[in-house]
Amino acid sequence: MVAYASAWLKCWHPDAFCAALLNSQPMGFYAPAQIVRDAQDHGVEVRPVCVNASDWDCTLEPVDSRFAVRLGLRMVKGLAEAHARQIARAAPFTSVGDLWRRARVPLAALTRIAEADGFHAFGLSRRQAVWAIKGLPDTDLPLFAALEGNEPAAALRPMTTGREVVEDYSRTGLSLRRHPVAFLRGDLARRRILTCTDAMALPNRRWAEVAGLVLVRQRPGSAKGTMFITLEDETGIANLVVWPKVFEANRRIILAASMIAAQGLIQREGEVVHFVVHRLTDLSDALASVGRRRAFPLPHGRGDEFHNASPTPDARHPKPRDMFIRDLHLDTIRVKTRDFR
């Protein structure tokens, strides 16, 4: 009954289904980024966090005959629910100073929202909002309120789009901008690496190479050592099958890489398509170059048992959870890393 009701809601009310799942986190197989990505793929408009429009929970906003999903302040990492609800009760605001005086929340809370790009209602970028907050006085006495806005505007260097995406993932666990792999598509195309959608459309037993973010890694107890990996790029997902010998030969890449390229063979049985892996390449450095940082802040969903399962006495093998769901068309990404190597 739960499966049927969920499928019915997802089919007929994907906007409400998306908002409900986001408001129920942490739970389920997928992380918020994959829930949002799947909703967008099904025609749902998802709007960013906004100090003037967001409540604590994700909400629905009317759009013609459907609804758009407005991300709630709960998506901002490190923001207390009490502070978020104070802001939502006092909204709307006309400026950063107006918000600070009427919402009466700590400057640290405002900074977290600014870092999550939640001040675009005032025409402020992420950096501009943080700068404006740093310029607020330490007191809200009327005498000093008159001084607001007298400071000359600073010419702050705008962030690159890649850096914006990295900051989105760092502050909210997802991005409504471009997919991280899209920034690398030119280089991948020169190396003749296919998109996930193109690879999954190939005929049976065709050799190819595909690359993407590592979303889910699972090794069900019933699979006799076979591992299943889900990759995601800007076009969709690819389901990889890694035989035990290939896993042992590529253990470090499989357990540590945030983005990989896989060479292998397409295996097609009706509508079920898998990519049987013969060789893997670590592309984590390429992914890190998107935001010019040491590692891309890719969150893991609960489906990735290599990051979320409890360690076993043999640290090389995670505890089986038998959660591989073949051809489930929702996507994935994550929480805190645990090192099982």
CSV table of N, CA and C in Angstrom, one decimal, residues 136-299:
chain,number,residue,atom,x,y,z
A,136,LEU,N,26.9,45.4,9.2
A,136,LEU,CA,25.8,45.8,10.1
A,136,LEU,C,26.4,46.2,11.4
A,137,PRO,N,25.8,47.1,12.1
A,137,PRO,CA,26.4,47.6,13.4
A,137,PRO,C,26.1,46.5,14.5
A,138,ASP,N,26.9,46.6,15.6
A,138,ASP,CA,26.7,45.6,16.7
A,138,ASP,C,25.5,45.9,17.6
A,139,THR,N,24.8,47.0,17.3
A,139,THR,CA,23.6,47.3,18.1
A,139,THR,C,22.5,47.8,17.1
A,140,ASP,N,21.3,47.6,17.6
A,140,ASP,CA,20.1,48.0,16.7
A,140,ASP,C,19.5,49.3,17.3
A,141,LEU,N,20.2,50.1,18.0
A,141,LEU,CA,19.7,51.3,18.5
A,141,LEU,C,19.3,52.3,17.4
A,142,PRO,N,18.2,53.0,17.5
A,142,PRO,CA,17.8,53.9,16.4
A,142,PRO,C,18.9,54.9,15.9
A,143,LEU,N,19.7,55.3,16.9
A,143,LEU,CA,20.8,56.2,16.5
A,143,LEU,C,21.7,55.7,15.4
A,144,PHE,N,22.0,54.4,15.5
A,144,PHE,CA,22.9,53.8,14.5
A,144,PHE,C,22.2,53.3,13.3
A,145,ALA,N,20.8,53.1,13.4
A,145,ALA,CA,20.1,52.6,12.2
A,145,ALA,C,20.1,53.6,11.1
A,146,ALA,N,20.2,54.9,11.4
A,146,ALA,CA,20.3,56.0,10.4
A,146,ALA,C,21.5,55.9,9.6
A,147,LEU,N,22.6,55.2,10.1
A,147,LEU,CA,23.8,55.2,9.4
A,147,LEU,C,23.9,54.1,8.3
A,148,GLU,N,22.8,53.2,8.3
A,148,GLU,CA,22.8,52.1,7.3
A,148,GLU,C,22.8,52.7,5.9
A,149,GLY,N,23.6,52.1,5.1
A,149,GLY,CA,23.6,52.4,3.7
A,149,GLY,C,24.5,53.6,3.3
A,150,ASN,N,25.2,54.2,4.3
A,150,ASN,CA,26.1,55.3,4.1
A,150,ASN,C,27.5,54.9,3.6
A,151,GLU,N,27.8,53.6,3.8
A,151,GLU,CA,29.1,53.1,3.5
A,151,GLU,C,29.2,52.9,1.9
A,152,PRO,N,30.3,53.4,1.3
A,152,PRO,CA,30.4,53.2,-0.1
A,152,PRO,C,30.3,51.8,-0.6
A,153,ALA,N,29.7,51.5,-1.7
A,153,ALA,CA,29.6,50.2,-2.2
A,153,ALA,C,30.9,49.6,-2.6
A,154,ALA,N,31.2,48.3,-2.2
A,154,ALA,CA,32.4,47.7,-2.6
A,154,ALA,C,32.3,46.9,-3.9
A,155,ALA,N,33.3,47.0,-4.7
A,155,ALA,CA,33.3,46.3,-6.0
A,155,ALA,C,33.9,44.9,-5.8
A,156,LEU,N,33.0,44.0,-5.5
A,156,LEU,CA,33.4,42.6,-5.2
A,156,LEU,C,33.5,41.8,-6.5
A,157,ARG,N,34.5,41.0,-6.5
A,157,ARG,CA,34.7,40.1,-7.7
A,157,ARG,C,33.6,39.1,-7.7
A,158,PRO,N,32.8,38.9,-8.8
A,158,PRO,CA,31.8,37.9,-8.9
A,158,PRO,C,32.4,36.5,-8.9
A,159,MET,N,31.7,35.5,-8.3
A,159,MET,CA,32.1,34.2,-8.4
A,159,MET,C,31.9,33.6,-9.8
A,160,THR,N,32.7,32.7,-10.2
A,160,THR,CA,32.5,31.9,-11.4
A,160,THR,C,31.3,31.0,-11.2
A,161,THR,N,30.7,30.6,-12.3
A,161,THR,CA,29.5,29.7,-12.2
A,161,THR,C,29.9,28.4,-11.6
A,162,GLY,N,31.1,27.9,-11.9
A,162,GLY,CA,31.5,26.7,-11.3
A,162,GLY,C,31.7,26.8,-9.8
A,163,ARG,N,32.2,27.9,-9.3
A,163,ARG,CA,32.4,28.2,-7.9
A,163,ARG,C,31.0,28.3,-7.2
A,164,GLU,N,30.0,28.9,-7.9
A,164,GLU,CA,28.7,29.1,-7.4
A,164,GLU,C,28.1,27.7,-7.1
A,165,VAL,N,28.3,26.8,-8.1
A,165,VAL,CA,27.7,25.4,-7.9
A,165,VAL,C,28.4,24.7,-6.7
A,166,VAL,N,29.7,24.9,-6.6
A,166,VAL,CA,30.4,24.3,-5.5
A,166,VAL,C,29.8,24.8,-4.1
A,167,GLU,N,29.6,26.1,-4.1
A,167,GLU,CA,29.1,26.7,-2.9
A,167,GLU,C,27.7,26.2,-2.6
A,168,ASP,N,26.9,26.1,-3.6
A,168,ASP,CA,25.5,25.5,-3.5
A,168,ASP,C,25.6,24.2,-2.8
A,169,TYR,N,26.4,23.3,-3.3
A,169,TYR,CA,26.5,22.0,-2.7
A,169,TYR,C,27.0,22.0,-1.3
A,170,SER,N,28.0,23.0,-1.0
A,170,SER,CA,28.5,23.1,0.4
A,170,SER,C,27.5,23.6,1.4
A,171,ARG,N,26.6,24.5,0.9
A,171,ARG,CA,25.7,25.2,1.8
A,171,ARG,C,24.3,24.5,1.9
A,172,THR,N,23.9,23.9,0.8
A,172,THR,CA,22.5,23.3,0.8
A,172,THR,C,22.5,21.8,0.4
A,173,GLY,N,23.6,21.3,-0.1
A,173,GLY,CA,23.6,19.9,-0.5
A,173,GLY,C,23.1,19.7,-1.9
A,174,LEU,N,22.8,20.8,-2.7
A,174,LEU,CA,22.3,20.6,-4.0
A,174,LEU,C,22.5,22.0,-4.7
A,175,SER,N,22.3,22.0,-6.1
A,175,SER,CA,22.4,23.2,-6.8
A,175,SER,C,21.3,23.2,-7.9
A,176,LEU,N,20.7,24.4,-8.1
A,176,LEU,CA,19.7,24.6,-9.1
A,176,LEU,C,20.3,25.2,-10.3
A,177,ARG,N,21.6,25.3,-10.3
A,177,ARG,CA,22.4,25.8,-11.5
A,177,ARG,C,22.8,24.6,-12.3
A,178,ARG,N,23.9,24.7,-13.0
A,178,ARG,CA,24.3,23.6,-13.9
A,178,ARG,C,24.8,22.4,-13.1
A,179,HIS,N,24.7,21.2,-13.7
A,179,HIS,CA,25.2,20.0,-13.1
A,179,HIS,C,26.7,20.1,-13.1
A,180,PRO,N,27.4,19.6,-12.1
A,180,PRO,CA,28.9,19.7,-12.0
A,180,PRO,C,29.6,19.1,-13.2
A,181,VAL,N,29.1,18.0,-13.7
A,181,VAL,CA,29.7,17.3,-14.8
A,181,VAL,C,29.6,18.1,-16.1
A,182,ALA,N,28.6,19.0,-16.2
A,182,ALA,CA,28.4,19.8,-17.4
A,182,ALA,C,29.6,20.7,-17.7
A,183,PHE,N,30.3,21.1,-16.6
A,183,PHE,CA,31.5,22.0,-16.8
A,183,PHE,C,32.7,21.2,-17.4
A,184,LEU,N,32.6,19.9,-17.3
A,184,LEU,CA,33.7,19.1,-17.8
A,184,LEU,C,33.4,18.4,-19.2
A,185,ARG,N,32.2,18.7,-19.7
A,185,ARG,CA,31.7,17.9,-20.9
A,185,ARG,C,32.6,18.1,-22.1
A,186,GLY,N,33.2,19.3,-22.3
A,186,GLY,CA,34.1,19.5,-23.4
A,186,GLY,C,35.3,18.6,-23.4
A,187,ASP,N,35.9,18.5,-22.3
A,187,ASP,CA,37.1,17.7,-22.1
A,187,ASP,C,36.7,16.2,-22.2
A,188,LEU,N,35.6,15.8,-21.6
A,188,LEU,CA,35.1,14.4,-21.7
A,188,LEU,C,34.8,14.0,-23.2
A,189,ALA,N,34.2,15.0,-23.9
A,189,ALA,CA,33.9,14.7,-25.3
A,189,ALA,C,35.1,14.5,-26.1
A,190,ARG,N,36.2,15.3,-25.9
A,190,ARG,CA,37.4,15.1,-26.6
A,190,ARG,C,38.0,13.8,-26.3
A,191,ARG,N,37.8,13.2,-25.2
A,191,ARG,CA,38.3,11.9,-24.8
A,191,ARG,C,37.3,10.8,-25.3
A,192,ARG,N,36.3,11.2,-26.0
A,192,ARG,CA,35.3,10.2,-26.5
A,192,ARG,C,34.5,9.5,-25.4
A,193,ILE,N,34.3,10.2,-24.3
A,193,ILE,CA,33.5,9.7,-23.2
A,193,ILE,C,32.1,10.1,-23.3
A,194,LEU,N,31.2,9.1,-23.4
A,194,LEU,CA,29.8,9.4,-23.7
A,194,LEU,C,29.1,9.9,-22.4
A,195,THR,N,27.9,10.6,-22.7
A,195,THR,CA,27.0,10.9,-21.6
A,195,THR,C,26.3,9.6,-21.1
A,196,CYS,N,25.8,9.7,-19.9
A,196,CYS,CA,25.1,8.5,-19.4
A,196,CYS,C,23.9,8.1,-20.2
A,197,THR,N,23.1,9.1,-20.7
A,197,THR,CA,22.0,8.9,-21.5
A,197,THR,C,22.4,8.2,-22.9
A,198,ASP,N,23.4,8.7,-23.5
A,198,ASP,CA,23.9,8.1,-24.8
A,198,ASP,C,24.4,6.7,-24.6
A,199,ALA,N,25.1,6.5,-23.5
A,199,ALA,CA,25.7,5.2,-23.2
A,199,ALA,C,24.6,4.2,-23.0
A,200,MET,N,23.5,4.6,-22.2
A,200,MET,CA,22.5,3.6,-21.9
A,200,MET,C,21.6,3.4,-23.1
A,201,ALA,N,21.7,4.2,-24.2
A,201,ALA,CA,20.9,4.0,-25.4
A,201,ALA,C,21.6,3.1,-26.4
A,202,LEU,N,22.8,2.7,-26.2
A,202,LEU,CA,23.6,1.9,-27.1
A,202,LEU,C,23.0,0.5,-27.3
A,203,PRO,N,23.3,-0.2,-28.4
A,203,PRO,CA,22.8,-1.5,-28.6
A,203,PRO,C,23.5,-2.5,-27.6
A,204,ASN,N,23.0,-3.7,-27.5
A,204,ASN,CA,23.5,-4.7,-26.7
A,204,ASN,C,24.9,-5.1,-27.1
A,205,ARG,N,25.9,-5.2,-26.1
A,205,ARG,CA,27.2,-5.7,-26.3
A,205,ARG,C,28.1,-4.6,-27.1
A,206,ARG,N,27.7,-3.4,-27.0
A,206,ARG,CA,28.5,-2.3,-27.6
A,206,ARG,C,29.5,-1.8,-26.5
A,207,TRP,N,30.8,-1.6,-26.9
A,207,TRP,CA,31.8,-1.1,-26.0
A,207,TRP,C,31.7,0.4,-25.9
A,208,ALA,N,31.9,1.0,-24.8
A,208,ALA,CA,31.9,2.4,-24.6
A,208,ALA,C,32.6,2.8,-23.3
A,209,GLU,N,32.7,4.2,-23.2
A,209,GLU,CA,33.2,4.7,-21.9
A,209,GLU,C,32.3,5.8,-21.5
A,210,VAL,N,32.0,5.8,-20.2
A,210,VAL,CA,31.0,6.7,-19.6
A,210,VAL,C,31.6,7.3,-18.3
A,211,ALA,N,31.2,8.5,-17.9
A,211,ALA,CA,31.7,9.1,-16.7
A,211,ALA,C,30.6,9.9,-16.0
A,212,GLY,N,30.8,10.0,-14.7
A,212,GLY,CA,29.8,10.7,-13.9
A,212,GLY,C,30.1,10.7,-12.4
A,213,LEU,N,29.3,11.4,-11.6
A,213,LEU,CA,29.4,11.4,-10.2
A,213,LEU,C,29.0,10.1,-9.6
A,214,VAL,N,29.7,9.6,-8.6
A,214,VAL,CA,29.4,8.3,-7.9
A,214,VAL,C,28.3,8.6,-6.9
A,215,LEU,N,27.1,8.1,-7.3
A,215,LEU,CA,26.0,8.3,-6.4
A,215,LEU,C,25.7,7.2,-5.4
A,216,VAL,N,25.7,6.0,-5.9
A,216,VAL,CA,25.4,4.8,-5.0
A,216,VAL,C,26.4,3.7,-5.3
A,217,ARG,N,26.9,3.1,-4.3
A,217,ARG,CA,27.7,1.9,-4.4
A,217,ARG,C,27.1,0.8,-3.5
A,218,GLN,N,26.8,-0.3,-4.0
A,218,GLN,CA,26.1,-1.3,-3.2
A,218,GLN,C,26.7,-2.7,-3.5
A,219,ARG,N,26.8,-3.5,-2.5
A,219,ARG,CA,27.3,-4.9,-2.7
A,219,ARG,C,26.3,-5.8,-1.9
A,220,PRO,N,25.2,-6.1,-2.5
A,220,PRO,CA,24.2,-7.0,-1.8
A,220,PRO,C,24.8,-8.3,-1.4
A,221,GLY,N,24.3,-8.8,-0.3
A,221,GLY,CA,24.8,-10.1,0.1
A,221,GLY,C,24.5,-11.3,-0.8
A,222,SER,N,23.4,-11.1,-1.5
A,222,SER,CA,22.9,-12.1,-2.5
A,222,SER,C,23.6,-12.1,-3.8
A,223,ALA,N,24.5,-11.1,-4.0
A,223,ALA,CA,25.1,-10.9,-5.4
A,223,ALA,C,26.4,-11.5,-5.5
A,224,LYS,N,26.9,-12.3,-4.5
A,224,LYS,CA,28.1,-13.1,-4.6
A,224,LYS,C,29.3,-12.2,-4.9
A,225,GLY,N,29.4,-11.1,-4.2
A,225,GLY,CA,30.6,-10.2,-4.4
A,225,GLY,C,30.5,-9.2,-5.5
A,226,THR,N,29.4,-9.2,-6.3
A,226,THR,CA,29.2,-8.3,-7.4
A,226,THR,C,28.8,-6.9,-6.8
A,227,MET,N,29.4,-5.8,-7.3
A,227,MET,CA,29.0,-4.5,-6.9
A,227,MET,C,28.2,-3.8,-8.0
A,228,PHE,N,27.2,-3.0,-7.5
A,228,PHE,CA,26.4,-2.2,-8.4
A,228,PHE,C,26.7,-0.7,-8.1
A,229,ILE,N,27.0,0.1,-9.1
A,229,ILE,CA,27.3,1.5,-8.9
A,229,ILE,C,26.4,2.3,-9.8
A,230,THR,N,25.9,3.4,-9.3
A,230,THR,CA,25.1,4.3,-10.1
A,230,THR,C,25.9,5.6,-10.3
A,231,LEU,N,26.1,6.0,-11.6
A,231,LEU,CA,26.7,7.2,-11.9
A,231,LEU,C,25.7,8.2,-12.4
A,232,GLU,N,26.0,9.5,-12.2
A,232,GLU,CA,25.1,10.6,-12.7
A,232,GLU,C,25.9,11.7,-13.4
A,233,ASP,N,25.4,12.1,-14.6
A,233,ASP,CA,25.9,13.3,-15.2
A,233,ASP,C,24.8,14.3,-15.5
A,234,GLU,N,25.0,15.3,-16.3
A,234,GLU,CA,24.0,16.3,-16.6
A,234,GLU,C,22.8,15.7,-17.4
A,235,THR,N,22.9,14.5,-18.0
A,235,THR,CA,21.9,14.0,-18.8
A,235,THR,C,21.1,12.9,-18.1
A,236,GLY,N,21.6,12.3,-17.1
A,236,GLY,CA,20.8,11.2,-16.4
A,236,GLY,C,21.8,10.3,-15.6
A,237,ILE,N,21.4,9.0,-15.5
A,237,ILE,CA,22.2,8.0,-14.7
A,237,ILE,C,22.6,6.8,-15.6
A,238,ALA,N,23.6,6.1,-15.1
A,238,ALA,CA,24.0,4.9,-15.7
A,238,ALA,C,24.2,3.9,-14.6
A,239,ASN,N,23.8,2.6,-14.8
A,239,ASN,CA,23.9,1.6,-13.8
A,239,ASN,C,25.1,0.7,-14.2
A,240,LEU,N,26.1,0.7,-13.3
A,240,LEU,CA,27.3,-0.1,-13.6
A,240,LEU,C,27.3,-1.4,-12.8
A,241,VAL,N,27.8,-2.5,-13.4
A,241,VAL,CA,28.0,-3.8,-12.8
A,241,VAL,C,29.5,-4.0,-12.7
A,242,VAL,N,30.0,-4.3,-11.5
A,242,VAL,CA,31.4,-4.5,-11.3
A,242,VAL,C,31.6,-5.9,-10.7
A,243,TRP,N,32.2,-6.8,-11.5
A,243,TRP,CA,32.4,-8.1,-11.1
A,243,TRP,C,33.5,-8.1,-10.0
A,244,PRO,N,33.5,-9.2,-9.1
A,244,PRO,CA,34.5,-9.2,-8.0
A,244,PRO,C,35.9,-8.9,-8.4
A,245,LYS,N,36.4,-9.5,-9.5
A,245,LYS,CA,37.8,-9.3,-9.9
A,245,LYS,C,38.1,-7.9,-10.2
A,246,VAL,N,37.2,-7.3,-10.9
A,246,VAL,CA,37.3,-5.9,-11.3
A,246,VAL,C,37.3,-5.0,-10.0
A,247,PHE,N,36.4,-5.3,-9.1
A,247,PHE,CA,36.4,-4.6,-7.8
A,247,PHE,C,37.7,-4.6,-7.1
A,248,GLU,N,38.3,-5.8,-7.0
A,248,GLU,CA,39.6,-6.0,-6.3
A,248,GLU,C,40.7,-5.2,-7.0
A,249,ALA,N,40.6,-5.1,-8.3
A,249,ALA,CA,41.7,-4.4,-9.0
A,249,ALA,C,41.5,-2.9,-9.0
A,250,ASN,N,40.3,-2.5,-8.6
A,250,ASN,CA,40.0,-1.0,-8.6
A,250,ASN,C,39.5,-0.6,-7.3
A,251,ARG,N,39.8,-1.3,-6.2
A,251,ARG,CA,39.2,-1.0,-4.9
A,251,ARG,C,39.4,0.4,-4.4
A,252,ARG,N,40.6,1.0,-4.6
A,252,ARG,CA,40.9,2.3,-4.1
A,252,ARG,C,40.0,3.4,-4.8
A,253,ILE,N,39.9,3.2,-6.1
A,253,ILE,CA,39.1,4.1,-6.9
A,253,ILE,C,37.6,4.0,-6.5
A,254,ILE,N,37.1,2.8,-6.4
A,254,ILE,CA,35.7,2.6,-6.1
A,254,ILE,C,35.3,3.2,-4.8
A,255,LEU,N,36.2,3.0,-3.8
A,255,LEU,CA,35.9,3.4,-2.4
A,255,LEU,C,36.1,4.9,-2.2
A,256,ALA,N,37.0,5.5,-3.0
A,256,ALA,CA,37.4,6.9,-2.7
A,256,ALA,C,37.0,7.9,-3.7
A,257,ALA,N,36.8,7.6,-4.9
A,257,ALA,CA,36.6,8.6,-5.9
A,257,ALA,C,35.2,9.2,-5.9
A,258,SER,N,35.0,10.4,-6.1
A,258,SER,CA,33.7,11.1,-6.2
A,258,SER,C,33.2,11.2,-7.6
A,259,MET,N,34.1,11.0,-8.6
A,259,MET,CA,33.7,11.0,-10.0
A,259,MET,C,34.7,9.9,-10.7
A,260,ILE,N,34.1,9.1,-11.5
A,260,ILE,CA,34.9,8.1,-12.2
A,260,ILE,C,34.5,8.0,-13.7
A,261,ALA,N,35.4,7.5,-14.5
A,261,ALA,CA,35.1,7.1,-15.9
A,261,ALA,C,35.2,5.6,-15.9
A,262,ALA,N,34.2,5.0,-16.6
A,262,ALA,CA,34.2,3.5,-16.7
A,262,ALA,C,34.2,3.1,-18.1
A,263,GLN,N,35.1,2.1,-18.5
A,263,GLN,CA,35.1,1.5,-19.8
A,263,GLN,C,34.5,0.1,-19.6
A,264,GLY,N,33.6,-0.2,-20.6
A,264,GLY,CA,32.9,-1.5,-20.5
A,264,GLY,C,32.0,-1.8,-21.6
A,265,LEU,N,31.1,-2.8,-21.3
A,265,LEU,CA,30.2,-3.4,-22.3
A,265,LEU,C,28.8,-3.2,-21.9
A,266,ILE,N,27.9,-2.7,-22.9
A,266,ILE,CA,26.5,-2.6,-22.6
A,266,ILE,C,25.9,-4.0,-22.6
A,267,GLN,N,25.0,-4.2,-21.5
A,267,GLN,CA,24.3,-5.4,-21.4
A,267,GLN,C,22.8,-5.0,-21.4
A,268,ARG,N,22.1,-5.4,-22.4
A,268,ARG,CA,20.7,-5.0,-22.5
A,268,ARG,C,19.8,-6.2,-22.6
A,269,GLU,N,18.8,-6.3,-21.7
A,269,GLU,CA,17.7,-7.3,-21.7
A,269,GLU,C,16.4,-6.6,-21.6
A,270,GLY,N,15.7,-6.4,-22.7
A,270,GLY,CA,14.5,-5.7,-22.8
A,270,GLY,C,14.7,-4.3,-22.4
A,271,GLU,N,14.0,-3.7,-21.4
A,271,GLU,CA,14.2,-2.4,-21.0
A,271,GLU,C,15.2,-2.2,-19.9
A,272,VAL,N,15.8,-3.3,-19.5
A,272,VAL,CA,16.8,-3.3,-18.4
A,272,VAL,C,18.2,-3.2,-19.1
A,273,VAL,N,18.9,-2.1,-18.7
A,273,VAL,CA,20.2,-1.9,-19.3
A,273,VAL,C,21.3,-1.7,-18.2
A,274,HIS,N,22.4,-2.4,-18.3
A,274,HIS,CA,23.5,-2.3,-17.4
A,274,HIS,C,24.8,-2.1,-18.2
A,275,PHE,N,25.7,-1.5,-17.5
A,275,PHE,CA,27.0,-1.3,-18.1
A,275,PHE,C,28.0,-2.1,-17.3
A,276,VAL,N,28.5,-3.2,-18.0
A,276,VAL,CA,29.5,-4.1,-17.3
A,276,VAL,C,30.9,-3.5,-17.4
A,277,VAL,N,31.5,-3.3,-16.3
A,277,VAL,CA,32.7,-2.5,-16.2
A,277,VAL,C,33.9,-3.4,-16.4
A,278,HIS,N,34.9,-3.0,-17.2
A,278,HIS,CA,36.2,-3.7,-17.3
A,278,HIS,C,37.3,-2.8,-16.8
A,279,ARG,N,37.2,-1.5,-16.8
A,279,ARG,CA,38.3,-0.6,-16.3
A,279,ARG,C,37.7,0.6,-15.8
A,280,LEU,N,38.3,1.2,-14.7
A,280,LEU,CA,37.8,2.4,-14.1
A,280,LEU,C,39.0,3.4,-14.0
A,281,THR,N,38.6,4.7,-14.1
A,281,THR,CA,39.6,5.8,-14.0
A,281,THR,C,39.0,6.8,-13.0
A,282,ASP,N,39.9,7.3,-12.0
A,282,ASP,CA,39.5,8.3,-11.1
A,282,ASP,C,39.5,9.7,-11.7
A,283,LEU,N,38.4,10.4,-11.7
A,283,LEU,CA,38.3,11.7,-12.2
A,283,LEU,C,38.0,12.7,-11.1
A,284,SER,N,38.3,12.4,-9.9
A,284,SER,CA,38.1,13.3,-8.8
A,284,SER,C,38.8,14.7,-8.9
A,285,ASP,N,40.0,14.6,-9.4
A,285,ASP,CA,40.8,15.9,-9.6
A,285,ASP,C,40.1,16.8,-10.6
A,286,ALA,N,39.5,16.2,-11.7
A,286,ALA,CA,38.8,17.0,-12.7
A,286,ALA,C,37.6,17.6,-12.1
A,287,LEU,N,36.9,16.8,-11.2
A,287,LEU,CA,35.7,17.4,-10.6
A,287,LEU,C,36.0,18.5,-9.6
A,288,ALA,N,37.1,18.4,-8.9
A,288,ALA,CA,37.6,19.4,-8.0
A,288,ALA,C,37.9,20.7,-8.7
A,289,SER,N,38.4,20.6,-10.0
A,289,SER,CA,38.7,21.8,-10.7
A,289,SER,C,37.6,22.7,-11.0
A,290,VAL,N,36.3,22.1,-10.9
A,290,VAL,CA,35.1,22.9,-11.2
A,290,VAL,C,35.1,24.1,-10.3
A,291,GLY,N,35.4,23.9,-9.0
A,291,GLY,CA,35.3,25.0,-8.1
A,291,GLY,C,36.6,25.5,-7.6
A,292,ARG,N,37.7,24.9,-8.2
A,292,ARG,CA,39.1,25.3,-7.7
A,292,ARG,C,39.3,25.0,-6.2
A,293,ARG,N,38.9,23.8,-5.8
A,293,ARG,CA,39.1,23.4,-4.4
A,293,ARG,C,39.6,22.0,-4.3
A,294,ARG,N,40.0,21.6,-3.2
A,294,ARG,CA,40.7,20.3,-3.0
A,294,ARG,C,39.7,19.1,-3.3
A,295,ALA,N,38.5,19.2,-2.9
A,295,ALA,CA,37.5,18.2,-3.1
A,295,ALA,C,36.1,18.8,-3.3
A,296,PHE,N,35.3,18.1,-4.2
A,296,PHE,CA,34.0,18.6,-4.5
A,296,PHE,C,33.1,18.1,-3.3
A,297,PRO,N,32.3,19.0,-2.7
A,297,PRO,CA,31.4,18.6,-1.6
A,297,PRO,C,30.2,17.8,-2.0
A,298,LEU,N,30.4,16.6,-2.5
A,298,LEU,CA,29.3,15.8,-3.0
A,298,LEU,C,28.7,15.0,-1.8
A,299,PRO,N,27.4,15.3,-1.5
A,299,PRO,CA,26.7,14.6,-0.4
A,299,PRO,C,26.3,13.2,-0.8
